[in-house]
């Protein structure tokens, strides 16, 4: 009987010591941590660079493939370029006369594509800005009033800051029409009183008195 009790006490003491060394909570936490570590190592091996380090030649790079040492071939005679007019981003003037029809087209395109961010007056408080998106600058600040027309064309073509490129949505001619309408908006909010008709001048004076 005494031997049984001694044996039982030893087993209990051994179990108690094992629990103190390896608490159940630690055991439970080790399994998920081990699985997470295994998955992390597995995903690391999946990060391969074949697409980044692919075998290719950049335009006009040298190559041993052809006898002339070049990687690019001469274009076929009569090939027509389909790229953008890069000179448009450098010009200081409109490429064509700004007519009433152009202005009306610009207003229509502006209301479709630009007002969600810029609003109808171009102050930068469009509907999506009111919902928390980053606001664009107002068209009526001095920097944009003095900016050349090529600046607006370049931004619409290539994007700038938070604004993406609209080259796939707005044709080059429509971009110029929108710029003409932006200029009209800028003038409408910054027109000198000296250009007003006499009747409008009197009305303005009556308001400011």
Tab-separated table of C-alpha atoms in Angstrom:
chain	number	residue	atom	x	y	z
A	1	UNK	CA	0.000	0.000	0.000
A	2	UNK	CA	2.830	2.359	0.926
A	3	UNK	CA	4.630	1.538	-2.327
A	4	UNK	CA	1.481	2.332	-4.317
A	5	UNK	CA	1.135	5.703	-2.611
A	6	UNK	CA	4.801	6.520	-3.253
A	7	UNK	CA	4.461	5.565	-6.916
A	8	UNK	CA	1.295	7.651	-7.250
A	9	UNK	CA	2.946	10.651	-5.613
A	10	UNK	CA	5.918	10.383	-7.986
A	11	UNK	CA	3.641	10.338	-11.038
A	12	UNK	CA	1.654	13.301	-9.739
A	13	UNK	CA	4.858	15.216	-8.968
A	14	UNK	CA	6.228	14.423	-12.426
A	15	UNK	CA	2.996	15.530	-14.110
A	16	UNK	CA	2.911	18.722	-12.037
A	17	UNK	CA	6.532	19.490	-12.939
A	18	UNK	CA	5.812	18.895	-16.635
A	19	UNK	CA	2.817	21.239	-16.512
A	20	UNK	CA	4.959	23.955	-14.955
A	21	UNK	CA	7.603	23.532	-17.633
A	22	UNK	CA	5.138	23.293	-20.532
A	23	UNK	CA	1.857	25.039	-19.659
A	24	UNK	CA	-1.114	24.062	-21.814
A	25	UNK	CA	-1.518	27.615	-23.141
A	26	UNK	CA	2.027	27.667	-24.497
A	27	UNK	CA	1.493	24.323	-26.225
A	28	UNK	CA	-1.699	25.633	-27.794
A	29	UNK	CA	0.069	28.739	-29.071
A	30	UNK	CA	3.027	26.887	-30.522
A	31	UNK	CA	0.976	24.984	-33.086
A	32	UNK	CA	-0.542	28.022	-34.917
A	33	UNK	CA	2.821	29.812	-34.773
A	34	UNK	CA	4.518	26.817	-36.350
A	35	UNK	CA	1.902	26.613	-39.096
A	36	UNK	CA	2.242	30.346	-39.784
A	37	UNK	CA	6.031	30.045	-40.003
A	38	UNK	CA	5.735	27.112	-42.404
A	39	UNK	CA	3.321	29.033	-44.654
A	40	UNK	CA	5.580	32.096	-44.590
A	41	UNK	CA	8.542	30.023	-45.732
A	42	UNK	CA	6.378	28.392	-48.403
A	43	UNK	CA	5.201	31.763	-49.761
A	44	UNK	CA	8.780	33.051	-49.762
A	45	UNK	CA	9.792	30.317	-52.183
A	46	UNK	CA	6.863	31.355	-54.403
A	47	UNK	CA	8.328	34.863	-54.918
A	48	UNK	CA	10.157	34.196	-58.138
A	49	UNK	CA	11.467	36.845	-60.542
A	50	UNK	CA	11.164	35.214	-63.957
A	51	UNK	CA	8.783	37.885	-65.301
A	52	UNK	CA	10.933	40.702	-63.905
A	53	UNK	CA	14.232	39.237	-65.118
A	54	UNK	CA	12.852	38.007	-68.420
A	55	UNK	CA	15.102	37.733	-71.440
A	56	UNK	CA	14.328	40.685	-73.684
A	57	UNK	CA	15.914	43.507	-75.646
A	58	UNK	CA	15.131	47.160	-75.088
A	59	UNK	CA	14.577	49.348	-78.177
A	60	UNK	CA	17.820	50.152	-80.030
A	61	UNK	CA	19.833	47.819	-77.772
A	62	UNK	CA	22.649	45.804	-79.337
A	63	UNK	CA	22.156	42.142	-80.140
A	64	UNK	CA	24.130	39.242	-81.572
A	65	UNK	CA	21.006	37.757	-83.117
A	66	UNK	CA	21.140	39.808	-86.332
A	67	UNK	CA	24.094	40.544	-88.588
A	68	UNK	CA	23.802	44.319	-88.151
A	69	UNK	CA	24.176	43.999	-84.363
A	70	UNK	CA	20.833	45.632	-83.574
A	71	UNK	CA	17.854	44.154	-81.758
A	72	UNK	CA	15.181	46.278	-83.486
A	73	UNK	CA	14.214	45.926	-87.132
A	74	UNK	CA	13.619	48.801	-89.510
A	75	UNK	CA	9.984	49.850	-89.819
A	76	UNK	CA	8.182	48.942	-93.006
A	77	UNK	CA	8.034	51.812	-95.486
A	78	UNK	CA	4.771	53.725	-95.143
A	79	UNK	CA	4.294	52.915	-91.444
A	80	UNK	CA	2.043	55.528	-89.807
A	81	UNK	CA	2.723	56.622	-86.239
A	82	UNK	CA	-0.277	56.247	-83.932
A	83	UNK	CA	1.307	57.890	-80.888
A	84	UNK	CA	0.196	61.114	-79.200
A	85	UNK	CA	1.227	64.547	-80.442
A	86	UNK	CA	3.954	65.249	-77.897
A	87	UNK	CA	4.327	68.814	-79.171
A	88	UNK	CA	0.880	69.528	-77.737
A	89	UNK	CA	2.294	69.371	-74.206
A	90	UNK	CA	4.741	72.180	-75.058
A	91	UNK	CA	2.540	74.643	-76.922
A	92	UNK	CA	1.373	77.957	-75.471
A	93	UNK	CA	-1.652	78.383	-77.747
A	94	UNK	CA	-4.725	76.498	-78.886
A	95	UNK	CA	-4.039	74.504	-82.068
A	96	UNK	CA	-7.347	75.624	-83.643
A	97	UNK	CA	-9.761	78.552	-83.274
A	98	UNK	CA	-12.004	78.409	-80.199
A	99	UNK	CA	-15.523	78.690	-81.588
A	100	UNK	CA	-18.889	78.603	-79.853
A	101	UNK	CA	-19.280	74.976	-80.931
A	102	UNK	CA	-15.897	74.089	-79.411
A	103	UNK	CA	-16.871	75.831	-76.179
A	104	UNK	CA	-20.186	73.974	-76.025
A	105	UNK	CA	-18.424	70.659	-76.637
A	106	UNK	CA	-15.897	71.485	-73.931
A	107	UNK	CA	-18.667	72.264	-71.462
A	108	UNK	CA	-20.380	68.950	-72.216
A	109	UNK	CA	-17.166	66.910	-71.817
A	110	UNK	CA	-16.171	68.850	-68.704
A	111	UNK	CA	-19.515	68.149	-67.046
A	112	UNK	CA	-19.153	64.442	-67.830
A	113	UNK	CA	-15.531	63.758	-66.918
A	114	UNK	CA	-14.321	66.618	-64.724
A	115	UNK	CA	-17.135	67.686	-62.403
A	116	UNK	CA	-17.013	64.601	-60.122
A	117	UNK	CA	-13.714	65.971	-58.760
A	118	UNK	CA	-13.534	69.614	-59.868
A	119	UNK	CA	-17.269	70.524	-59.536
A	120	UNK	CA	-19.148	72.679	-62.061
A	121	UNK	CA	-17.189	75.864	-61.307
A	122	UNK	CA	-13.783	74.208	-61.074
A	123	UNK	CA	-13.210	74.985	-57.396
A	124	UNK	CA	-12.157	71.404	-56.568
A	125	UNK	CA	-15.153	70.486	-54.433
A	126	UNK	CA	-16.812	67.823	-56.552
A	127	UNK	CA	-19.130	65.141	-55.282
A	128	UNK	CA	-16.461	62.489	-54.695
A	129	UNK	CA	-14.344	65.056	-52.850
A	130	UNK	CA	-17.321	65.643	-50.561
A	131	UNK	CA	-17.285	61.880	-49.935
A	132	UNK	CA	-13.695	61.934	-48.705
A	133	UNK	CA	-11.482	61.734	-51.785
A	134	UNK	CA	-8.403	63.925	-52.145
A	135	UNK	CA	-9.407	67.381	-53.486
A	136	UNK	CA	-7.787	68.729	-56.649
A	137	UNK	CA	-6.541	72.334	-56.739
A	138	UNK	CA	-8.996	75.030	-57.737
A	139	UNK	CA	-8.692	76.284	-61.296
A	140	UNK	CA	-8.980	79.798	-59.867
A	141	UNK	CA	-5.691	79.957	-57.997
A	142	UNK	CA	-3.027	82.209	-59.532
A	143	UNK	CA	-0.781	79.292	-60.487
A	144	UNK	CA	-3.425	77.698	-62.712
A	145	UNK	CA	-4.756	80.993	-64.043
A	146	UNK	CA	-1.262	81.733	-65.316
A	147	UNK	CA	-0.498	78.169	-66.450
A	148	UNK	CA	-0.207	77.665	-70.232
A	149	UNK	CA	-2.856	75.642	-72.007
A	150	UNK	CA	-0.271	72.906	-72.554
A	151	UNK	CA	-0.220	72.269	-68.790
A	152	UNK	CA	-3.867	71.179	-68.771
A	153	UNK	CA	-3.385	69.096	-71.912
A	154	UNK	CA	-0.396	67.335	-70.368
A	155	UNK	CA	-2.264	66.566	-67.130
A	156	UNK	CA	-5.264	65.149	-68.986
A	157	UNK	CA	-2.969	63.090	-71.207
A	158	UNK	CA	-0.458	61.756	-68.685
A	159	UNK	CA	-2.102	62.338	-65.305
A	160	UNK	CA	-0.637	64.250	-62.386
A	161	UNK	CA	-0.753	63.664	-58.625
A	162	UNK	CA	-4.011	61.973	-57.680
A	163	UNK	CA	-5.460	62.450	-61.171
A	164	UNK	CA	-5.001	59.501	-63.547
A	165	UNK	CA	-4.535	59.783	-67.290
A	166	UNK	CA	-7.722	60.404	-69.265
A	167	UNK	CA	-6.090	59.710	-72.631
A	168	UNK	CA	-8.186	56.570	-73.101
A	169	UNK	CA	-11.429	58.407	-72.305
A	170	UNK	CA	-11.066	61.878	-73.811
A	171	UNK	CA	-9.870	62.389	-77.390
A	172	UNK	CA	-7.196	65.034	-78.137
A	173	UNK	CA	-9.735	67.384	-79.737
A	174	UNK	CA	-12.034	67.043	-76.723
A	175	UNK	CA	-9.114	67.792	-74.396
A	176	UNK	CA	-8.589	71.100	-76.160
A	177	UNK	CA	-12.315	71.815	-75.973
A	178	UNK	CA	-12.279	71.141	-72.220
A	179	UNK	CA	-9.283	73.451	-71.799
A	180	UNK	CA	-11.159	76.213	-73.631
A	181	UNK	CA	-14.069	75.782	-71.225
A	182	UNK	CA	-11.696	75.802	-68.225
A	183	UNK	CA	-10.333	79.132	-69.465
A	184	UNK	CA	-13.913	80.416	-69.678
A	185	UNK	CA	-14.571	79.289	-66.089
A	186	UNK	CA	-11.409	81.011	-64.914
A	187	UNK	CA	-12.398	84.224	-66.649
A	188	UNK	CA	-15.943	84.064	-65.259
A	189	UNK	CA	-14.630	84.094	-61.689
A	190	UNK	CA	-11.910	86.696	-62.239
A	191	UNK	CA	-13.212	89.104	-64.879
A	192	UNK	CA	-12.296	92.781	-64.291
A	193	UNK	CA	-15.234	95.102	-63.700
A	194	UNK	CA	-14.040	97.358	-66.510
A	195	UNK	CA	-15.171	94.755	-69.045
A	196	UNK	CA	-18.761	94.730	-67.816
A	197	UNK	CA	-21.572	96.421	-69.699
A	198	UNK	CA	-22.799	99.709	-68.229
A	199	UNK	CA	-25.999	98.110	-66.959
A	200	UNK	CA	-24.028	95.368	-65.217
A	201	UNK	CA	-21.622	97.903	-63.743
A	202	UNK	CA	-24.505	99.821	-62.185
A	203	UNK	CA	-25.988	96.605	-60.804
A	204	UNK	CA	-22.605	95.653	-59.323
A	205	UNK	CA	-22.192	99.093	-57.771
A	206	UNK	CA	-25.631	98.848	-56.172
A	207	UNK	CA	-24.713	95.515	-54.604
A	208	UNK	CA	-21.353	96.667	-53.251
A	209	UNK	CA	-22.696	99.903	-51.711
